[in-house]
């Protein structure tokens, strides 16, 4: 197959491109605008005969039409992805996450191309800490932030294009990813690189918010499984039973890096901060036979810490500007 991967120079998209190169014989065209979040260094070393790169915007209907016409499938990762940025300036989230998805849907509709839509568990809102139910495919949508509301909007567009126009699409909603190539603005890389630089980790509020962590490689294998075996029109939740509160994650990072586990600072909380996300991925496991390989968060985290220690040249160019933005927000 020839697969277009939008956002393939970003964190999860680049992990997926590496995964496809290693595990399949598909060829890939990466379509990426190279915003602040895109990094060509994340695609270094891939075989040029199977993996090409197009710099462009998913809102550019002419370019998207031309590329989709020659493809067998589109896997759509490109997005504005950071909640804190969406609170500061929502507009790019509307453009890329909503209009960009619309543009891709129109192209796959015209050319009859298979489409997989990458989304997030944040579309379901948040849970209480002691809520016995986790998110499932039938949990009502209840997004909190400009980011998650635009992702929710994009999911609903996909559902409408399946029903109204017969587009051959599937959707996945995944929990929080960690692993190599994640931008230092995000929680885990921010704290690892702070400690590597001799700075203290920064916890929003009390640090009791819970995220359900999955290694990006397991996200990739789940998406590959859905692309191969998923039923058209269906939504699949992806998660690896990795619930931890933020304080626990920071303590683990500090311990792995040989620091006292309480050597962190509490900083100003995120407005509207979602309390807890938790995924029930039974449907994906029972219907499509998927299982995560990184069942143990602590060893996946240790490998991720090693990657950031060994790849300072990848993250150092973004670190100062990212921290300056956080400092301006009191975080
Ligand atoms: P990221 O911010 O690291 O990467 C996004 C990529 O999209 C970048 O390479 C950027 O240059 C590109 N891009 C942005 N706007 C574009 C545009 N208009 N046209 C073309 N390219 C554009 O994001 P990520 O964390 O890798 O997330 C990828 C996808 O996975 C997103 O759809 C996100 O909603 C979803 N997701 C992320 C997580 C997570 O934990 N990070 C969890 C679940 C779902
Ligand atoms: O410095 C920090 N300190 C801190 O305590 C940062 C950057 C974050 N946090 C907290 C906020 C969250 O509770 O850590 C948690 C994780 O924060 P983010 O990395 O910003 O992720 P989150 O807001 O949970 O969203 C992520 O998962 C779902 C991705 O960024 C989204 O793209 C995805 O949809």
GROMACS .gro file of C-alpha atoms and ligand atoms in nm:
model
  409
    1UNK     CA    1   0.000   0.000   0.000
    2UNK     CA    2   0.094   0.362  -0.046
    3UNK     CA    3  -0.004   0.540   0.277
    4UNK     CA    4  -0.021   0.917   0.330
    5UNK     CA    5   0.071   0.999   0.690
    6UNK     CA    6  -0.030   1.353   0.780
    7UNK     CA    7   0.167   1.506   1.067
    8UNK     CA    8   0.440   1.244   1.014
    9UNK     CA    9   0.712   1.483   1.135
   10UNK     CA   10   0.540   1.521   1.473
   11UNK     CA   11   0.569   1.297   1.779
   12UNK     CA   12   0.321   1.014   1.722
   13UNK     CA   13   0.318   1.043   1.343
   14UNK     CA   14   0.697   0.998   1.320
   15UNK     CA   15   0.681   0.698   1.553
   16UNK     CA   16   0.416   0.551   1.320
   17UNK     CA   17   0.631   0.608   1.010
   18UNK     CA   18   0.924   0.431   1.179
   19UNK     CA   19   0.686   0.150   1.275
   20UNK     CA   20   0.556   0.110   0.917
   21UNK     CA   21   0.911   0.104   0.779
   22UNK     CA   22   1.015  -0.167   1.027
   23UNK     CA   23   0.706  -0.389   1.032
   24UNK     CA   24   0.550  -0.365   0.683
   25UNK     CA   25   0.650  -0.316   0.321
   26UNK     CA   26   0.413  -0.023   0.267
   27UNK     CA   27   0.546   0.298   0.119
   28UNK     CA   28   0.475   0.627   0.294
   29UNK     CA   29   0.426   0.986   0.188
   30UNK     CA   30   0.453   1.220   0.487
   31UNK     CA   31   0.246   1.538   0.449
   32UNK     CA   32   0.348   1.789   0.716
   33UNK     CA   33   0.345   2.168   0.744
   34UNK     CA   34   0.647   2.167   0.978
   35UNK     CA   35   0.494   2.392   1.241
   36UNK     CA   36   0.695   2.447   1.560
   37UNK     CA   37   0.594   2.084   1.647
   38UNK     CA   38   0.728   1.922   1.329
   39UNK     CA   39   1.091   1.810   1.315
   40UNK     CA   40   1.262   1.657   1.012
   41UNK     CA   41   1.525   1.508   1.245
   42UNK     CA   42   1.255   1.267   1.365
   43UNK     CA   43   1.251   1.109   1.018
   44UNK     CA   44   1.628   1.072   0.974
   45UNK     CA   45   1.761   0.736   0.860
   46UNK     CA   46   1.443   0.611   0.691
   47UNK     CA   47   1.472   0.440   0.348
   48UNK     CA   48   1.425   0.712   0.082
   49UNK     CA   49   1.287   0.463  -0.174
   50UNK     CA   50   0.990   0.384   0.053
   51UNK     CA   51   0.944   0.710   0.243
   52UNK     CA   52   0.903   1.055   0.088
   53UNK     CA   53   0.824   1.392   0.242
   54UNK     CA   54   0.596   1.672   0.121
   55UNK     CA   55   0.600   2.001   0.310
   56UNK     CA   56   0.245   2.134   0.299
   57UNK     CA   57  -0.074   2.227   0.482
   58UNK     CA   58  -0.365   1.982   0.515
   59UNK     CA   59  -0.593   2.285   0.458
   60UNK     CA   60  -0.447   2.324   0.105
   61UNK     CA   61  -0.726   2.151  -0.093
   62UNK     CA   62  -0.534   2.143  -0.424
   63UNK     CA   63  -0.225   1.980  -0.276
   64UNK     CA   64  -0.429   1.735  -0.067
   65UNK     CA   65  -0.638   1.633  -0.370
   66UNK     CA   66  -0.329   1.569  -0.580
   67UNK     CA   67  -0.163   1.353  -0.312
   68UNK     CA   68  -0.477   1.160  -0.214
   69UNK     CA   69  -0.549   1.074  -0.580
   70UNK     CA   70  -0.235   0.857  -0.587
   71UNK     CA   71  -0.271   0.689  -0.246
   72UNK     CA   72  -0.434   0.373  -0.108
   73UNK     CA   73  -0.489   0.507   0.244
   74UNK     CA   74  -0.462   0.823   0.453
   75UNK     CA   75  -0.373   0.805   0.823
   76UNK     CA   76  -0.441   1.147   0.969
   77UNK     CA   77  -0.222   1.253   1.264
   78UNK     CA   78  -0.164   1.621   1.180
   79UNK     CA   79  -0.308   1.852   1.444
   80UNK     CA   80  -0.243   2.135   1.678
   81UNK     CA   81  -0.202   1.908   1.980
   82UNK     CA   82  -0.114   2.104   2.294
   83UNK     CA   83  -0.387   2.205   2.541
   84UNK     CA   84  -0.186   2.491   2.692
   85UNK     CA   85  -0.134   2.648   2.348
   86UNK     CA   86  -0.506   2.617   2.273
   87UNK     CA   87  -0.583   2.822   2.584
   88UNK     CA   88  -0.344   3.093   2.467
   89UNK     CA   89  -0.447   3.108   2.098
   90UNK     CA   90  -0.733   2.879   1.982
   91UNK     CA   91  -0.748   2.987   1.616
   92UNK     CA   92  -0.484   2.750   1.469
   93UNK     CA   93  -0.670   2.462   1.637
   94UNK     CA   94  -0.988   2.549   1.445
   95UNK     CA   95  -0.798   2.576   1.117
   96UNK     CA   96  -0.588   2.260   1.134
   97UNK     CA   97  -0.805   2.029   1.343
   98UNK     CA   98  -1.143   2.114   1.188
   99UNK     CA   99  -1.086   2.263   0.841
  100UNK     CA  100  -0.784   2.039   0.783
  101UNK     CA  101  -0.988   1.726   0.860
  102UNK     CA  102  -1.271   1.852   0.638
  103UNK     CA  103  -1.023   1.904   0.353
  104UNK     CA  104  -0.889   1.549   0.385
  105UNK     CA  105  -1.240   1.401   0.407
  106UNK     CA  106  -1.345   1.573   0.086
  107UNK     CA  107  -1.038   1.437  -0.093
  108UNK     CA  108  -1.084   1.077   0.025
  109UNK     CA  109  -1.453   1.104  -0.067
  110UNK     CA  110  -1.368   1.215  -0.422
  111UNK     CA  111  -1.107   0.946  -0.475
  112UNK     CA  112  -1.260   0.656  -0.275
  113UNK     CA  113  -0.949   0.625  -0.056
  114UNK     CA  114  -0.944   0.447   0.284
  115UNK     CA  115  -0.909   0.693   0.575
  116UNK     CA  116  -0.809   0.645   0.938
  117UNK     CA  117  -0.865   0.930   1.181
  118UNK     CA  118  -0.638   0.971   1.484
  119UNK     CA  119  -0.813   1.122   1.783
  120UNK     CA  120  -0.788   1.145   2.158
  121UNK     CA  121  -0.964   1.031   2.475
  122UNK     CA  122  -1.000   1.400   2.569
  123UNK     CA  123  -1.315   1.421   2.355
  124UNK     CA  124  -1.495   1.242   2.641
  125UNK     CA  125  -1.412   1.510   2.901
  126UNK     CA  126  -1.280   1.391   3.236
  127UNK     CA  127  -1.361   1.139   3.512
  128UNK     CA  128  -1.370   1.164   3.890
  129UNK     CA  129  -1.069   1.005   4.063
  130UNK     CA  130  -1.292   0.732   4.208
  131UNK     CA  131  -1.520   0.684   3.907
  132UNK     CA  132  -1.551   0.304   3.858
  133UNK     CA  133  -1.628   0.341   3.484
  134UNK     CA  134  -1.358   0.419   3.229
  135UNK     CA  135  -1.418   0.575   2.883
  136UNK     CA  136  -1.569   0.339   2.625
  137UNK     CA  137  -1.677   0.388   2.262
  138UNK     CA  138  -2.026   0.480   2.385
  139UNK     CA  139  -1.925   0.747   2.640
  140UNK     CA  140  -2.093   1.077   2.543
  141UNK     CA  141  -1.868   1.352   2.405
  142UNK     CA  142  -1.797   1.627   2.660
  143UNK     CA  143  -1.472   1.808   2.565
  144UNK     CA  144  -1.327   2.076   2.795
  145UNK     CA  145  -1.059   2.275   2.611
  146UNK     CA  146  -1.033   2.449   2.272
  147UNK     CA  147  -0.797   2.163   2.173
  148UNK     CA  148  -1.029   1.879   2.273
  149UNK     CA  149  -1.340   2.050   2.136
  150UNK     CA  150  -1.177   2.083   1.792
  151UNK     CA  151  -1.073   1.716   1.804
  152UNK     CA  152  -1.432   1.625   1.898
  153UNK     CA  153  -1.557   1.834   1.605
  154UNK     CA  154  -1.321   1.652   1.368
  155UNK     CA  155  -1.441   1.309   1.490
  156UNK     CA  156  -1.802   1.412   1.426
  157UNK     CA  157  -1.714   1.524   1.074
  158UNK     CA  158  -1.568   1.179   1.007
  159UNK     CA  159  -1.883   1.006   1.134
  160UNK     CA  160  -2.101   1.232   0.917
  161UNK     CA  161  -1.887   1.168   0.606
  162UNK     CA  162  -1.916   0.791   0.663
  163UNK     CA  163  -2.292   0.803   0.699
  164UNK     CA  164  -2.375   1.068   0.438
  165UNK     CA  165  -2.117   0.990   0.171
  166UNK     CA  166  -2.005   0.632   0.241
  167UNK     CA  167  -1.646   0.735   0.312
  168UNK     CA  168  -1.437   0.426   0.410
  169UNK     CA  169  -1.320   0.555   0.747
  170UNK     CA  170  -1.233   0.435   1.096
  171UNK     CA  171  -1.158   0.643   1.407
  172UNK     CA  172  -0.934   0.576   1.706
  173UNK     CA  173  -0.928   0.767   2.035
  174UNK     CA  174  -0.606   0.707   2.225
  175UNK     CA  175  -0.488   0.797   2.574
  176UNK     CA  176  -0.172   0.997   2.662
  177UNK     CA  177   0.134   0.886   2.465
  178UNK     CA  178   0.496   0.885   2.576
  179UNK     CA  179   0.817   0.778   2.402
  180UNK     CA  180   1.089   0.917   2.174
  181UNK     CA  181   1.046   1.229   1.955
  182UNK     CA  182   0.788   1.400   2.183
  183UNK     CA  183   0.817   1.780   2.192
  184UNK     CA  184   0.961   1.925   2.517
  185UNK     CA  185   0.644   2.129   2.571
  186UNK     CA  186   0.463   1.807   2.679
  187UNK     CA  187   0.461   1.682   3.038
  188UNK     CA  188   0.700   1.385   3.039
  189UNK     CA  189   0.972   1.527   2.807
  190UNK     CA  190   0.952   1.864   2.982
  191UNK     CA  191   1.027   1.706   3.319
  192UNK     CA  192   1.298   1.468   3.190
  193UNK     CA  193   1.481   1.748   3.009
  194UNK     CA  194   1.443   1.983   3.307
  195UNK     CA  195   1.618   1.731   3.531
  196UNK     CA  196   1.885   1.658   3.266
  197UNK     CA  197   1.957   2.033   3.263
  198UNK     CA  198   1.969   2.062   3.640
  199UNK     CA  199   1.626   2.231   3.662
  200UNK     CA  200   1.336   2.116   3.881
  201UNK     CA  201   1.023   1.950   3.733
  202UNK     CA  202   0.709   2.169   3.732
  203UNK     CA  203   0.382   2.016   3.849
  204UNK     CA  204   0.057   2.195   3.771
  205UNK     CA  205  -0.149   2.244   4.089
  206UNK     CA  206  -0.138   1.960   4.339
  207UNK     CA  207  -0.024   1.703   4.079
  208UNK     CA  208  -0.322   1.477   4.145
  209UNK     CA  209  -0.451   1.475   3.787
  210UNK     CA  210  -0.441   1.126   3.637
  211UNK     CA  211  -0.338   1.035   3.283
  212UNK     CA  212  -0.353   0.687   3.125
  213UNK     CA  213  -0.010   0.641   2.965
  214UNK     CA  214   0.064   0.433   2.654
  215UNK     CA  215   0.394   0.399   2.468
  216UNK     CA  216   0.380   0.554   2.118
  217UNK     CA  217   0.493   0.221   1.970
  218UNK     CA  218   0.182   0.052   2.108
  219UNK     CA  219  -0.032   0.331   1.962
  220UNK     CA  220   0.131   0.257   1.624
  221UNK     CA  221   0.060  -0.116   1.642
  222UNK     CA  222  -0.302  -0.043   1.734
  223UNK     CA  223  -0.347   0.192   1.438
  224UNK     CA  224  -0.189  -0.064   1.203
  225UNK     CA  225  -0.429  -0.329   1.337
  226UNK     CA  226  -0.731  -0.102   1.282
  227UNK     CA  227  -0.618  -0.012   0.932
  228UNK     CA  228  -0.585  -0.382   0.846
  229UNK     CA  229  -0.879  -0.533   1.033
  230UNK     CA  230  -1.106  -0.252   1.158
  231UNK     CA  231  -1.471  -0.238   1.048
  232UNK     CA  232  -1.559   0.068   0.837
  233UNK     CA  233  -1.748   0.332   1.034
  234UNK     CA  234  -1.629   0.199   1.371
  235UNK     CA  235  -1.451   0.380   1.652
  236UNK     CA  236  -1.187   0.200   1.862
  237UNK     CA  237  -1.045   0.324   2.193
  238UNK     CA  238  -0.670   0.262   2.241
  239UNK     CA  239  -0.518   0.235   2.588
  240UNK     CA  240  -0.271   0.023   2.786
  241UNK     CA  241  -0.409   0.039   3.144
  242UNK     CA  242  -0.137   0.287   3.240
  243UNK     CA  243  -0.310   0.519   3.489
  244UNK     CA  244  -0.073   0.732   3.702
  245UNK     CA  245  -0.113   1.069   3.864
  246UNK     CA  246   0.128   1.344   3.760
  247UNK     CA  247   0.304   1.347   4.096
  248UNK     CA  248   0.380   0.974   4.065
  249UNK     CA  249   0.525   1.026   3.716
  250UNK     CA  250   0.751   1.312   3.830
  251UNK     CA  251   0.870   1.107   4.128
  252UNK     CA  252   0.957   0.816   3.896
  253UNK     CA  253   1.151   1.046   3.662
  254UNK     CA  254   1.347   1.199   3.950
  255UNK     CA  255   1.426   0.857   4.096
  256UNK     CA  256   1.542   0.717   3.759
  257UNK     CA  257   1.772   1.019   3.723
  258UNK     CA  258   1.922   0.976   4.071
  259UNK     CA  259   1.752   1.279   4.232
  260UNK     CA  260   1.545   1.299   4.554
  261UNK     CA  261   1.186   1.212   4.461
  262UNK     CA  262   1.051   1.538   4.611
  263UNK     CA  263   1.284   1.773   4.415
  264UNK     CA  264   1.004   1.934   4.212
  265UNK     CA  265   0.805   2.261   4.219
  266UNK     CA  266   0.429   2.316   4.222
  267UNK     CA  267   0.330   2.585   3.969
  268UNK     CA  268   0.011   2.757   3.857
  269UNK     CA  269  -0.257   2.512   3.748
  270UNK     CA  270  -0.393   2.487   3.392
  271UNK     CA  271  -0.737   2.660   3.361
  272UNK     CA  272  -1.013   2.400   3.324
  273UNK     CA  273  -0.757   2.123   3.388
  274UNK     CA  274  -0.914   1.780   3.320
  275UNK     CA  275  -0.889   1.565   3.634
  276UNK     CA  276  -0.863   1.210   3.505
  277UNK     CA  277  -0.861   1.016   3.178
  278UNK     CA  278  -0.894   0.636   3.167
  279UNK     CA  279  -0.952   0.409   2.868
  280UNK     CA  280  -1.131   0.076   2.844
  281UNK     CA  281  -0.978  -0.077   2.529
  282UNK     CA  282  -1.169  -0.409   2.547
  283UNK     CA  283  -1.331  -0.365   2.205
  284UNK     CA  284  -0.997  -0.330   2.025
  285UNK     CA  285  -0.850  -0.622   2.219
  286UNK     CA  286  -1.143  -0.863   2.184
  287UNK     CA  287  -1.263  -0.778   1.831
  288UNK     CA  288  -0.927  -0.714   1.659
  289UNK     CA  289  -0.689  -0.912   1.885
  290UNK     CA  290  -0.459  -0.618   1.973
  291UNK     CA  291  -0.240  -0.618   2.286
  292UNK     CA  292   0.017  -0.359   2.397
  293UNK     CA  293   0.383  -0.465   2.419
  294UNK     CA  294   0.489  -0.201   2.676
  295UNK     CA  295   0.266  -0.329   2.957
  296UNK     CA  296   0.510  -0.195   3.219
  297UNK     CA  297   0.506   0.188   3.235
  298UNK     CA  298   0.817   0.208   3.454
  299UNK     CA  299   1.044   0.028   3.206
  300UNK     CA  300   0.895   0.220   2.909
  301UNK     CA  301   0.963   0.541   3.100
  302UNK     CA  302   1.323   0.433   3.174
  303UNK     CA  303   1.380   0.368   2.801
  304UNK     CA  304   1.230   0.710   2.720
  305UNK     CA  305   1.459   0.881   2.974
  306UNK     CA  306   1.757   0.706   2.809
  307UNK     CA  307   1.643   0.830   2.467
  308UNK     CA  308   1.630   1.195   2.584
  309UNK     CA  309   1.968   1.157   2.756
  310UNK     CA  310   2.119   1.020   2.433
  311UNK     CA  311   1.948   1.268   2.197
  312UNK     CA  312   2.005   1.612   2.346
  313UNK     CA  313   2.078   1.751   1.996
  314UNK     CA  314   1.719   1.658   1.899
  315UNK     CA  315   1.550   1.848   2.184
  316UNK     CA  316   1.795   2.122   2.292
  317UNK     CA  317   1.705   2.366   2.008
  318UNK     CA  318   1.344   2.391   2.137
  319UNK     CA  319   1.408   2.387   2.511
  320UNK     CA  320   1.487   2.753   2.587
  321UNK     CA  321   1.198   2.898   2.387
  322UNK     CA  322   0.955   2.645   2.538
  323UNK     CA  323   1.063   2.726   2.894
  324UNK     CA  324   1.044   3.100   2.821
  325UNK     CA  325   0.679   3.054   2.714
  326UNK     CA  326   0.600   2.859   3.032
  327UNK     CA  327   0.780   3.116   3.249
  328UNK     CA  328   0.567   3.394   3.095
  329UNK     CA  329   0.256   3.196   3.200
  330UNK     CA  330   0.383   3.145   3.556
  331UNK     CA  331   0.435   2.775   3.486
  332LIG     P1  332   0.253   1.692   1.750
  332LIG     O1  333   0.212   1.829   1.788
  332LIG     O2  334   0.379   1.635   1.806
  332LIG     O3  335   0.267   1.681   1.590
  332LIG     C1  336   0.173   1.738   1.503
  332LIG     C2  337   0.234   1.738   1.363
  332LIG     O4  338   0.135   1.791   1.273
  332LIG     C3  339   0.358   1.827   1.349
  332LIG     O5  340   0.459   1.760   1.275
  332LIG     C4  341   0.308   1.950   1.273
  332LIG     O6  342   0.407   2.012   1.193
  332LIG     C5  343   0.197   1.887   1.189
  332LIG     N1  344   0.094   1.986   1.149
  332LIG     C6  345   0.030   2.075   1.229
  332LIG     N2  346  -0.056   2.149   1.157
  332LIG     C7  347  -0.049   2.104   1.029
  332LIG     C8  348  -0.116   2.139   0.910
  332LIG     N3  349  -0.207   2.236   0.906
  332LIG     N4  350  -0.084   2.071   0.796
  332LIG     C9  351   0.009   1.972   0.797
  332LIG     N5  352   0.076   1.937   0.908
  332LIG    C10  353   0.047   1.999   1.024
  332LIG     O7  354   0.129   1.598   1.784
  332LIG     P2  355   0.123   1.451   1.844
  332LIG     O8  356   0.131   1.456   1.990
  332LIG     O9  357   0.215   1.365   1.767
  332LIG    O10  358  -0.028   1.412   1.806
  332LIG    C11  359  -0.058   1.354   1.679
  332LIG    C12  360  -0.206   1.319   1.675
  332LIG    O11  361  -0.238   1.229   1.779
  332LIG    C13  362  -0.297   1.441   1.694
  332LIG    O12  363  -0.408   1.425   1.607
  332LIG    C14  364  -0.341   1.430   1.839
  332LIG    O13  365  -0.468   1.490   1.858
  332LIG    C15  366  -0.346   1.280   1.856
  332LIG     N6  367  -0.327   1.230   1.993
  332LIG    C16  368  -0.218   1.267   2.066
  332LIG    C17  369  -0.198   1.213   2.193
  332LIG    C18  370  -0.076   1.250   2.275
  332LIG    O14  371  -0.062   1.200   2.386
  332LIG     N7  372   0.017   1.331   2.226
  332LIG    C19  373  -0.290   1.122   2.245
  332LIG    C20  374  -0.401   1.086   2.168
  332LIG    C21  375  -0.418   1.140   2.042
  333LIG     O1  376   0.476   2.115   3.290
  333LIG     C1  377   0.372   2.051   3.302
  333LIG     N1  378   0.328   2.014   3.424
  333LIG     C2  379   0.216   1.942   3.446
  333LIG     O2  380   0.183   1.911   3.561
  333LIG     C3  381   0.294   2.010   3.185
  333LIG     C4  382   0.339   2.049   3.047
  333LIG     C5  383   0.181   1.936   3.208
  333LIG     N2  384   0.142   1.904   3.334
  333LIG     C6  385   0.023   1.818   3.353
  333LIG     C7  386  -0.102   1.856   3.276
  333LIG     C8  387  -0.168   1.722   3.254
  333LIG     O3  388  -0.242   1.683   3.368
  333LIG     O4  389   0.059   1.689   3.303
  333LIG     C9  390  -0.051   1.625   3.238
  333LIG    C10  391  -0.015   1.595   3.093
  333LIG     O5  392  -0.004   1.720   3.026
  333LIG     P1  393   0.023   1.731   2.868
  333LIG     O6  394   0.150   1.660   2.834
  333LIG     O7  395   0.007   1.873   2.829
  333LIG     O8  396  -0.092   1.637   2.808
  333LIG     P2  397  -0.254   1.644   2.815
  333LIG     O9  398  -0.303   1.782   2.836
  333LIG    O10  399  -0.298   1.535   2.906
  333LIG    O11  400  -0.287   1.603   2.661
  333LIG    C11  401  -0.211   1.499   2.595
  333LIG    O12  402  -0.283   1.379   2.588
  333LIG    C12  403  -0.397   1.377   2.506
  333LIG    C13  404  -0.171   1.545   2.454
  333LIG    O13  405  -0.096   1.666   2.461
  333LIG    C14  406  -0.292   1.559   2.365
  333LIG    O14  407  -0.250   1.589   2.233
  333LIG    C15  408  -0.367   1.428   2.366
  333LIG    O15  409  -0.486   1.441   2.295
   0.00000   0.00000   0.00000
